[in-house]
Amino acid sequence: VAARLAATALVTAALSGKIAAIARLLSRVEEGGPAALTALEMVYAHAGSAHVVGLTGVPGSGKSTLAAQLARQFRAAGRRVGIVAVDPTSPFSGGSILGDRIRMNELSEDPGVFIRSMATRGALGGLSRATLDAVDVLDAAGYDLVLIETVGVGQDEVDVVRAAHTTVVVSAPGLGDDIQAVKAGILEIADVHAVSKCDRSDAGRTIADLKGMLAMATAAGATSSWKVPVVPTSAANGEGVAELCETVANHLAFLQASGEIEVRQQQIARQRVLAAAENILRDRFQDDAKGAMEELVADVAARKVHPYAAARDFIGHQEM
Ligand SMILES: Nc1nc2c(ncn2[C@@H]2O[C@H](COP(=O)(O)OP(=O)(O)OP(=O)(O)O)[C@@H](O)[C@H]2O)c(=O)[nH]1
Ligand SMILES: [Mg+2]
């Protein structure tokens, strides 16, 4: 009861926009556990007003830089912006985190911008859970636009951007000959393509290649009447940032006007239930590592039982 009261007080403070409370709630959420779940259930009912925008692309494509610029532009239009950056830095490399922090810092003076880095370490599947929970918190706390920055490699990251209303795939010149979105398998998930670093002389080729790929993909059959645009941008000279903001806003307007927003909300809900179910099972499996499952595992290893049958047994789903 005491824990529930404390959670309620924290959630109430966060929902009223108190920065310290939002930060503390996000830490709880990242830790996970039953107390966090109680808080998140309260938060979930209050979320759903924000435009959730996923920014994805290969490492170094310019996502953080673009996120900071988009935030600045949306702020100038009077909108409150939350940024959840999935930090790809492993505890052993210390890579880009410092650069990100420095670029993001100029924004952190502004109470209308809230930036949170999520660590990718931890349990498999934990990344998408914590990230989407953090998005709910910022959404419920009144941020109009929530940007999720994630490196577009790995299923977890793809799951994260699948839970966005609008997915922006960021490509850049100078990162190799292939179209990076194709290589990373994320061409299909783009609602908008941004090509960053267009101040570079080799940007034209990246744009042309991307447009060529898109034309082929469209010819193969589009599922929506939304025409995926390619927006050239440059952080160096500010080119395209206003256009990108406009395109992102237009995409939401399109979803609303066409009714596709309903479809997308259902997809997001389905995706999140599936992810939650997977997490529950994975946790249960890990907790059970030395328990009843061991006997089944031994039988599977000895080829006495098929893995499917063992899995069915494990989740208590006996019928074939
Ligand atoms: N010339 C040029 N360089 C840019 C531009 N935008 C970003 N960069 C540079 O590209 C590098 C990567 O930029 P980031 O914004 O950190 O890229 P990222 O995709 O967030 O990188 P990770 O988070 O490490 O995957 C940095 O050195 C930036 O300074 C641009 O518009 N023009
Ligand atoms: Mg980054």
Coordinates of C-alpha atoms and ligand atoms in Angstrom, one line a residue:
V1 CA 0.0 0.0 0.0
A2 CA 2.8 2.4 0.9
A3 CA 4.6 1.6 -2.3
R4 CA 1.4 2.2 -4.3
L5 CA 0.9 5.6 -2.6
A6 CA 4.5 6.6 -3.3
A7 CA 4.1 5.5 -7.0
T8 CA 0.9 7.5 -7.2
A9 CA 2.6 10.6 -5.8
L10 CA 5.5 10.3 -8.2
V11 CA 3.2 9.7 -11.2
T12 CA 1.0 12.7 -10.3
A13 CA 4.0 14.9 -10.1
A14 CA 5.4 13.6 -13.4
L15 CA 2.0 14.0 -15.1
S16 CA 1.9 17.7 -14.0
G17 CA 5.2 18.2 -15.8
K18 CA 7.6 18.4 -12.9
I19 CA 11.0 17.7 -14.4
A20 CA 12.6 16.0 -11.3
A21 CA 9.7 13.7 -11.0
I22 CA 9.8 12.8 -14.7
A23 CA 13.5 12.0 -14.3
R24 CA 12.9 9.9 -11.2
L25 CA 10.0 8.0 -12.8
L26 CA 12.2 7.3 -15.9
S27 CA 14.9 5.8 -13.7
R28 CA 12.3 3.6 -12.0
V29 CA 11.0 2.5 -15.4
E30 CA 14.5 1.6 -16.6
E31 CA 15.1 -0.5 -13.5
G32 CA 11.8 -2.3 -14.1
G33 CA 10.1 -4.5 -11.5
P34 CA 6.6 -4.5 -9.9
A35 CA 6.7 -0.9 -8.5
A36 CA 7.5 0.4 -12.0
L37 CA 4.7 -1.6 -13.4
T38 CA 2.2 0.0 -11.1
A39 CA 3.4 3.4 -12.1
L40 CA 3.4 2.5 -15.8
E41 CA -0.2 1.4 -15.7
M42 CA -1.2 4.8 -14.3
V43 CA 0.9 6.5 -16.9
Y44 CA -0.4 4.5 -19.8
A45 CA -3.9 5.7 -19.3
H46 CA -2.7 9.3 -19.6
A47 CA -0.5 8.8 -22.6
G48 CA -1.6 8.9 -26.3
S49 CA -1.6 12.5 -27.2
A50 CA 2.0 12.8 -28.4
H51 CA 3.2 12.4 -31.9
V52 CA 5.8 9.6 -31.5
V53 CA 8.5 9.9 -34.2
G54 CA 11.3 7.2 -34.6
L55 CA 14.6 8.3 -36.0
T56 CA 16.7 5.4 -37.1
G57 CA 19.7 4.7 -39.3
V58 CA 23.1 3.1 -39.3
P59 CA 25.8 4.3 -36.7
G60 CA 27.1 7.7 -37.5
S61 CA 24.4 8.6 -40.0
G62 CA 23.6 11.8 -38.2
K63 CA 20.6 10.8 -36.1
S64 CA 21.5 12.7 -32.9
T65 CA 22.5 15.8 -34.8
L66 CA 19.2 15.7 -36.7
A67 CA 17.2 15.0 -33.5
A68 CA 18.7 18.1 -31.8
Q69 CA 17.9 20.2 -34.9
L70 CA 14.3 18.9 -35.1
A71 CA 13.8 19.6 -31.5
R72 CA 15.1 23.1 -31.9
Q73 CA 12.8 23.7 -34.9
F74 CA 9.7 22.2 -33.1
R75 CA 10.5 24.3 -30.0
A76 CA 10.5 27.4 -32.2
A77 CA 7.0 26.5 -33.2
G78 CA 6.1 26.4 -29.4
R79 CA 5.9 22.6 -29.1
R80 CA 7.3 20.6 -26.2
V81 CA 9.8 17.9 -27.3
G82 CA 10.9 14.7 -25.5
I83 CA 13.9 12.8 -26.9
V84 CA 14.6 9.2 -25.9
A85 CA 18.0 8.2 -27.3
V86 CA 18.9 4.5 -27.2
D87 CA 22.5 4.6 -26.4
P88 CA 24.4 2.1 -28.6
T89 CA 27.5 2.5 -26.6
S90 CA 28.6 -0.6 -24.9
P91 CA 30.2 -0.3 -21.4
F92 CA 33.5 -1.2 -23.1
S93 CA 33.7 1.3 -25.8
G94 CA 32.6 4.8 -24.6
G95 CA 32.1 5.8 -28.3
S96 CA 29.6 8.5 -29.4
I97 CA 27.9 9.1 -26.0
L98 CA 30.1 12.2 -25.2
G99 CA 29.5 13.8 -28.6
D100 CA 25.7 13.2 -28.3
R101 CA 25.7 14.7 -24.8
I102 CA 27.6 17.8 -26.0
R103 CA 25.3 18.4 -29.0
M104 CA 22.2 17.7 -26.9
N105 CA 23.4 19.9 -24.0
E106 CA 22.6 23.2 -25.6
L107 CA 19.0 22.1 -25.6
S108 CA 19.0 20.9 -22.0
E109 CA 18.7 24.4 -20.7
D110 CA 15.2 24.6 -22.2
P111 CA 12.5 23.1 -19.9
G112 CA 10.4 22.5 -23.0
V113 CA 12.9 19.8 -24.1
F114 CA 13.5 16.6 -22.1
I115 CA 16.3 14.3 -23.2
R116 CA 16.9 10.8 -21.9
S117 CA 19.5 8.3 -22.9
M118 CA 18.6 4.6 -22.4
A119 CA 21.3 2.0 -22.0
T120 CA 21.2 -0.9 -24.3
R121 CA 22.8 -3.2 -21.7
G122 CA 20.7 -5.6 -19.8
A123 CA 18.3 -8.4 -20.7
L124 CA 17.5 -9.3 -24.2
G125 CA 14.2 -7.6 -25.1
G126 CA 14.7 -5.2 -22.2
L127 CA 15.6 -2.4 -24.5
S128 CA 12.3 -2.1 -26.3
R129 CA 10.4 -2.4 -23.1
A130 CA 12.2 0.3 -21.3
T131 CA 12.3 2.6 -24.3
L132 CA 8.6 2.4 -25.1
D133 CA 7.8 2.8 -21.4
A134 CA 9.9 6.0 -21.3
V135 CA 8.0 7.2 -24.4
D136 CA 4.8 6.7 -22.5
V137 CA 6.1 8.7 -19.5
L138 CA 7.1 11.7 -21.7
D139 CA 3.9 11.5 -23.7
A140 CA 1.8 11.5 -20.5
A141 CA 3.9 14.3 -19.0
G142 CA 2.8 16.5 -21.8
Y143 CA 5.5 16.5 -24.4
D144 CA 3.8 17.0 -27.8
L145 CA 6.4 15.3 -29.8
V146 CA 8.5 12.4 -28.6
L147 CA 11.5 11.5 -30.8
I148 CA 13.1 8.1 -30.4
E149 CA 16.7 7.8 -31.6
T150 CA 17.8 4.3 -32.2
V151 CA 20.5 2.7 -34.3
G152 CA 18.8 0.7 -37.0
V153 CA 20.4 -2.6 -36.4
G154 CA 18.9 -5.5 -34.5
Q155 CA 15.3 -6.6 -33.9
D156 CA 15.0 -4.7 -30.7
E157 CA 15.6 -1.5 -32.4
V158 CA 13.3 -2.3 -35.3
D159 CA 10.6 -3.1 -32.7
V160 CA 11.1 0.3 -31.1
V161 CA 10.6 2.3 -34.3
R162 CA 7.6 0.1 -35.2
A163 CA 5.9 1.6 -32.2
A164 CA 6.3 5.1 -33.6
H165 CA 3.6 6.9 -35.6
T166 CA 6.2 8.2 -38.0
T167 CA 9.5 6.5 -38.8
V168 CA 12.3 8.6 -40.2
V169 CA 15.2 6.6 -41.7
V170 CA 18.4 8.6 -41.8
S171 CA 21.0 7.9 -44.4
A172 CA 24.2 9.8 -45.1
P173 CA 26.9 10.0 -47.8
G174 CA 30.4 8.7 -47.0
L175 CA 29.3 5.5 -45.1
G176 CA 30.0 3.1 -47.9
D177 CA 28.6 2.4 -51.4
D178 CA 25.4 0.4 -50.4
I179 CA 22.2 2.1 -49.5
Q180 CA 22.4 1.7 -45.8
A181 CA 18.7 1.4 -45.2
V182 CA 18.7 -1.6 -47.5
K183 CA 21.7 -3.2 -45.9
A184 CA 20.2 -2.7 -42.4
G185 CA 16.8 -4.0 -43.7
I186 CA 15.0 -0.9 -42.7
L187 CA 14.0 0.6 -46.1
E188 CA 10.5 -0.8 -45.7
I189 CA 9.8 0.8 -42.3
A190 CA 10.5 4.4 -43.5
D191 CA 7.6 6.8 -43.7
V192 CA 10.2 9.5 -44.4
H193 CA 13.8 9.3 -45.6
A194 CA 16.2 12.0 -44.4
V195 CA 19.6 12.2 -46.1
S196 CA 21.9 14.0 -43.7
K197 CA 25.2 15.7 -44.4
C198 CA 24.0 17.1 -47.7
D199 CA 26.7 19.8 -47.4
R200 CA 29.0 17.0 -48.7
S201 CA 29.7 16.8 -52.4
D202 CA 28.9 13.0 -52.5
A203 CA 25.4 13.5 -51.1
G204 CA 23.7 13.7 -54.5
R205 CA 24.6 10.1 -55.2
T206 CA 23.1 8.9 -51.9
I207 CA 19.9 10.8 -52.6
A208 CA 19.7 9.4 -56.2
D209 CA 20.3 5.8 -55.0
L210 CA 17.7 6.1 -52.4
K211 CA 15.1 7.5 -54.8
G212 CA 15.9 4.7 -57.2
M213 CA 15.4 2.0 -54.6
L214 CA 12.1 3.7 -53.5
A215 CA 10.8 3.8 -57.1
M216 CA 11.5 0.1 -57.3
A217 CA 9.8 -0.6 -54.0
T218 CA 6.8 1.4 -55.0
A219 CA 6.5 -0.4 -58.3
A220 CA 6.5 -3.6 -56.3
G221 CA 3.4 -2.5 -54.6
A222 CA 2.7 0.2 -52.0
T223 CA 0.3 -0.6 -49.1
S224 CA -0.5 3.1 -48.3
S225 CA -1.3 6.1 -50.4
W226 CA 1.4 8.0 -48.5
K227 CA 4.3 8.7 -50.9
V228 CA 7.5 8.2 -48.9
P229 CA 9.5 11.4 -49.4
V230 CA 13.3 11.9 -49.5
V231 CA 14.4 15.0 -47.6
P232 CA 18.0 16.2 -48.0
T233 CA 19.3 17.9 -44.8
S234 CA 22.4 19.4 -43.5
A235 CA 23.3 20.2 -39.9
A236 CA 26.2 22.2 -41.2
N237 CA 24.1 24.8 -43.1
G238 CA 20.6 24.1 -41.8
E239 CA 19.4 22.9 -45.1
G240 CA 16.2 20.8 -45.1
V241 CA 15.5 20.9 -41.3
A242 CA 12.4 23.0 -41.6
E243 CA 11.2 20.8 -44.5
L244 CA 11.8 17.7 -42.5
C245 CA 9.8 19.1 -39.6
E246 CA 7.0 19.9 -42.0
T247 CA 7.1 16.5 -43.6
V248 CA 7.0 14.8 -40.2
A249 CA 3.9 16.9 -39.2
N250 CA 2.4 16.2 -42.7
H251 CA 2.7 12.5 -42.1
L252 CA 0.7 12.7 -38.9
A253 CA -1.9 14.8 -40.7
F254 CA -2.0 12.3 -43.5
L255 CA -2.6 9.4 -41.0
Q256 CA -5.4 11.3 -39.3
A257 CA -7.1 12.5 -42.5
S258 CA -6.9 9.0 -44.1
G259 CA -8.0 7.2 -41.0
E260 CA -4.7 5.2 -41.2
I261 CA -3.9 6.4 -37.7
E262 CA -6.4 3.9 -36.3
V263 CA -4.7 1.1 -38.2
R264 CA -1.4 2.2 -36.9
Q265 CA -2.6 2.5 -33.3
Q266 CA -3.8 -1.1 -33.5
Q267 CA -0.5 -2.2 -35.0
I268 CA 1.4 -0.4 -32.2
A269 CA -0.9 -1.9 -29.6
R270 CA -0.5 -5.4 -31.0
Q271 CA 3.3 -5.0 -31.3
R272 CA 3.5 -3.9 -27.7
V273 CA 1.4 -6.8 -26.4
L274 CA 3.5 -9.2 -28.3
A275 CA 6.7 -7.6 -27.0
A276 CA 5.4 -7.7 -23.4
A277 CA 4.4 -11.4 -23.8
E278 CA 7.9 -12.2 -25.1
N279 CA 9.5 -10.4 -22.2
I280 CA 7.3 -12.2 -19.7
L281 CA 8.2 -15.5 -21.2
R282 CA 11.9 -14.7 -21.4
D283 CA 12.0 -13.6 -17.8
R284 CA 10.1 -16.7 -16.7
F285 CA 12.5 -18.9 -18.7
Q286 CA 15.6 -17.2 -17.2
D287 CA 14.1 -17.4 -13.7
D288 CA 13.4 -21.0 -14.2
A289 CA 17.0 -21.8 -15.4
K290 CA 17.6 -24.3 -12.6
G291 CA 14.0 -25.4 -12.1
A292 CA 11.5 -27.7 -13.7
M293 CA 12.7 -26.7 -17.2
E294 CA 16.0 -28.3 -16.8
E295 CA 14.6 -31.8 -17.1
L296 CA 12.8 -30.8 -20.3
V297 CA 16.0 -29.2 -21.6
A298 CA 17.9 -32.5 -20.9
D299 CA 15.2 -34.4 -22.8
V300 CA 15.4 -32.1 -25.7
A301 CA 19.2 -32.4 -25.7
A302 CA 18.8 -36.1 -25.7
R303 CA 16.3 -35.8 -28.6
K304 CA 13.6 -37.5 -26.6
V305 CA 11.4 -34.4 -26.8
H306 CA 11.1 -31.9 -29.6
P307 CA 11.9 -28.2 -28.7
Y308 CA 8.3 -27.2 -29.8
A309 CA 6.8 -29.8 -27.5
A310 CA 9.1 -28.7 -24.6
A311 CA 8.1 -25.0 -25.2
R312 CA 4.4 -25.8 -25.2
D313 CA 4.9 -27.7 -22.0
F314 CA 6.9 -24.8 -20.6
I315 CA 4.2 -22.2 -21.3
G316 CA 1.5 -24.6 -20.1
H317 CA 0.0 -25.0 -23.5
Q318 CA -0.4 -28.7 -23.9
E319 CA -2.6 -29.2 -26.9
M320 CA -0.9 -29.8 -30.2
Ligands
LIG1 N1 29.2 17.4 -42.7 C1 28.2 17.0 -41.9 N2 28.5 16.2 -40.8 C2 27.5 15.9 -40.0 C3 26.2 16.3 -40.3 N3 25.4 15.8 -39.3 C4 26.2 15.1 -38.5 N4 27.5 15.1 -39.0 C5 28.6 14.4 -38.3 O1 28.4 13.0 -38.4 C6 28.9 12.4 -37.3 C7 27.8 11.5 -36.7 O2 26.7 12.3 -36.3 P1 25.7 11.9 -35.1 O3 24.6 12.8 -35.1 O4 26.4 11.6 -33.9 O5 25.2 10.5 -35.8 P2 24.4 9.3 -35.1 O6 23.6 8.7 -36.2 O7 23.6 9.9 -33.9 O8 25.5 8.4 -34.5 P3 25.3 7.2 -33.5 O9 24.4 7.6 -32.4 O10 26.7 6.9 -33.0 O11 24.8 6.0 -34.3 C8 29.4 13.5 -36.3 O12 30.8 13.6 -36.4 C9 28.7 14.7 -36.8 O13 29.4 15.9 -36.6 C10 25.9 17.2 -41.4 O14 24.8 17.7 -41.7 N5 27.0 17.5 -42.1
MG2 MG 23.5 9.2 -31.9

